[in-house]
Tab-separated table of C-alpha atoms in Angstrom:
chain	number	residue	atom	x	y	z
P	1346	UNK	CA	-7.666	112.444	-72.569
P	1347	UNK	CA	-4.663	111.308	-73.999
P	1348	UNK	CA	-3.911	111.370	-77.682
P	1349	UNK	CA	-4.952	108.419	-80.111
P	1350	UNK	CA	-7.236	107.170	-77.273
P	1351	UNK	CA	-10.662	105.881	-78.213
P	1352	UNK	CA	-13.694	105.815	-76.188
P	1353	UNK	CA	-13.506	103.957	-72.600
P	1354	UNK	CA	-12.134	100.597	-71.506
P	1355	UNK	CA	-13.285	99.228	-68.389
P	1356	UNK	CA	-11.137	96.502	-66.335
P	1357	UNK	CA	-12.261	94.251	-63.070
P	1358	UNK	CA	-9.648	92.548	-61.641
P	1359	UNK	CA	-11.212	89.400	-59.068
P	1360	UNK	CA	-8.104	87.794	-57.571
P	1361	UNK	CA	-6.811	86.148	-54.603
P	1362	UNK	CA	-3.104	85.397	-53.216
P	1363	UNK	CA	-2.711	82.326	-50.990
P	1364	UNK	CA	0.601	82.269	-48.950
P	1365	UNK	CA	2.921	80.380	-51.109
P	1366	UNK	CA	2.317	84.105	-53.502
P	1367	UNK	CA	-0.244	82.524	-56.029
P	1368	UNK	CA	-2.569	84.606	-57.491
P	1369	UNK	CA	-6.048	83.077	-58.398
P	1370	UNK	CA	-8.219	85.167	-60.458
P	1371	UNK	CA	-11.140	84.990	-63.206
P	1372	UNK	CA	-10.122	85.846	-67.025
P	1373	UNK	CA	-13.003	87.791	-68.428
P	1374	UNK	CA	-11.101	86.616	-71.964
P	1375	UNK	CA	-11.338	83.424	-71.379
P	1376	UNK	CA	-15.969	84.075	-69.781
P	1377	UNK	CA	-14.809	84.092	-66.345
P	1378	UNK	CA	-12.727	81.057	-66.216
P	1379	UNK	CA	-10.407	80.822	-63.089
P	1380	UNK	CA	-6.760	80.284	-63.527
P	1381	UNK	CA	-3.501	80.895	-61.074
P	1382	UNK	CA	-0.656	82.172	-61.538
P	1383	UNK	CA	3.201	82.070	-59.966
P	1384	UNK	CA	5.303	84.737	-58.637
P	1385	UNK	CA	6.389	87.444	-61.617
P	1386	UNK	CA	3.517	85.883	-63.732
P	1387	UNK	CA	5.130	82.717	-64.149
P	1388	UNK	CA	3.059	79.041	-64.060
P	1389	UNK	CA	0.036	80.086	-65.210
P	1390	UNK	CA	-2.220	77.700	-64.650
P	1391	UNK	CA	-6.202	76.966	-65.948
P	1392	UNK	CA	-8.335	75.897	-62.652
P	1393	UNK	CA	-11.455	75.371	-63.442
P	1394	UNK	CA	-13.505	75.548	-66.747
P	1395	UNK	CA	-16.982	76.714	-65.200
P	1396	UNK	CA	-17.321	80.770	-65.098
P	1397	UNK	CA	-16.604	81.687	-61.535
P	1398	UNK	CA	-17.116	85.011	-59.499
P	1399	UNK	CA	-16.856	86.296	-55.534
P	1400	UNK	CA	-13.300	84.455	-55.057
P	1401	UNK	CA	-12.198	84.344	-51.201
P	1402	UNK	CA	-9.138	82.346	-50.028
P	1403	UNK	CA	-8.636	80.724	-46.547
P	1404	UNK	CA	-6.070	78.239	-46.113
P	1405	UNK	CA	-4.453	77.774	-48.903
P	1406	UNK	CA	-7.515	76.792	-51.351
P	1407	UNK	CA	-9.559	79.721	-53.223
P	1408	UNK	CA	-13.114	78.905	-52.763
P	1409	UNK	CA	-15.915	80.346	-55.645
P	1410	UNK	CA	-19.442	80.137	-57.149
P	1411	UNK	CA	-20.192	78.950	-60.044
P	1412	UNK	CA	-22.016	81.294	-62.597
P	1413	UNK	CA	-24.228	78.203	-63.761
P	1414	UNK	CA	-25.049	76.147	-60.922
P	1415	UNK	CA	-24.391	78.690	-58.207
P	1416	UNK	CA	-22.481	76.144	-56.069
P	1417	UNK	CA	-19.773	76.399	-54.100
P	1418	UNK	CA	-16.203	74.876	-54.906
P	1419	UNK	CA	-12.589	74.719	-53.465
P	1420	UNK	CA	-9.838	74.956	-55.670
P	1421	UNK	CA	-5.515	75.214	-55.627
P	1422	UNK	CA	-2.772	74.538	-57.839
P	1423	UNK	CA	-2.214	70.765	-56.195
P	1424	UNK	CA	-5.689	69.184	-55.770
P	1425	UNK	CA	-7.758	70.741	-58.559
P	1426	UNK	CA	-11.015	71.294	-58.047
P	1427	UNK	CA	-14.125	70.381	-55.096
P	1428	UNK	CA	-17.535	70.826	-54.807
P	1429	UNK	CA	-17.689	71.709	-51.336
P	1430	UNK	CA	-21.941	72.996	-51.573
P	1431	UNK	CA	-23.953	71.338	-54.156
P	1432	UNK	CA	-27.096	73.892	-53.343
P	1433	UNK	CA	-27.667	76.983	-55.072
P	1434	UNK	CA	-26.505	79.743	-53.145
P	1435	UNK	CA	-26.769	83.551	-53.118
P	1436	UNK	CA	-23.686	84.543	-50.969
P	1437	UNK	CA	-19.869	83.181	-49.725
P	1438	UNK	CA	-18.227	84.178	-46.781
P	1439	UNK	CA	-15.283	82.091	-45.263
P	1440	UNK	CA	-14.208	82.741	-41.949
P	1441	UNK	CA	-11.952	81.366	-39.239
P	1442	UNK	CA	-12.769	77.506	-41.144
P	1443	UNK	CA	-16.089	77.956	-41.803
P	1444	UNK	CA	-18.443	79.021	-44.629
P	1445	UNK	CA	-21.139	80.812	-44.617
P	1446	UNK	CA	-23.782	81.295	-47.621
P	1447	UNK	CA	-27.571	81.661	-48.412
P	1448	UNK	CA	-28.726	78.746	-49.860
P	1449	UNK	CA	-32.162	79.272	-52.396
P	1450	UNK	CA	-34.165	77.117	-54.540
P	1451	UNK	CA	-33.774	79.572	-57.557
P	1452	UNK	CA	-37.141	81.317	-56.493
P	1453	UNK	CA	-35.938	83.029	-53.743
P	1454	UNK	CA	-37.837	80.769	-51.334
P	1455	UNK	CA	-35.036	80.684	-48.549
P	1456	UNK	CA	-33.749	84.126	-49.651
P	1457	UNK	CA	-31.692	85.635	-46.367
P	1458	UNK	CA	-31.152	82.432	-44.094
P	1459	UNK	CA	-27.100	82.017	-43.520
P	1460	UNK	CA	-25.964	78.540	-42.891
């Protein structure tokens, strides 16, 4: 343990690069907020002011669920922000063009069907 050190920190890094080299991630000091960010840490940029998690890019857009609503959304640095699902969901995948995610009424009624 190295000197002057105090207790433990704990870090969790959720980001995404598209191709153009920007790097979408949460800020857990700013409750999960999504922002980009430009090569060498230049343009940082706020996305979206719900608290987002499980972050997967495809095609240039980062797509996310929201904390609150569970919903799914689309997001980059030149058209903002989408609601692609309005459904509570469980899950994201994104592949090849299409999502994939559980959709559930909050009480776990369609718990495990994928559409």
């Amino acid at each position: 343990m190295a000197q002057g050190f105090r207790g433990t920190e704990t870090v969790i890094i959720d980001s995404r690069r598209n191709e153009k080299g920007i790097v979408y991630y949460t800020s857990l000091s700013d409750y999960g907020k999504l922002y980009s960010v430009g090569k060498n840490g230049l343009l940082r940029n706020k996305i979206s002011d719900k608290a987002v998690y499980n972050l997967k890019m495809y095609d240039g857009y980062v797509y996310y669920q929201d904390k609150e609503d569970n919903y799914i959304y689309k997001a980059n640095d030149e058209e903002g922000e989408t609601a692609v699902i309005r459904k509570t969901s469980d899950m994201l995948a994104v592949e090849d063009g299409y999502l994939y995610y559980q959709e559930t009424d909050g009480r776990k009624k369609n718990y495990g069907v994928l559409y």
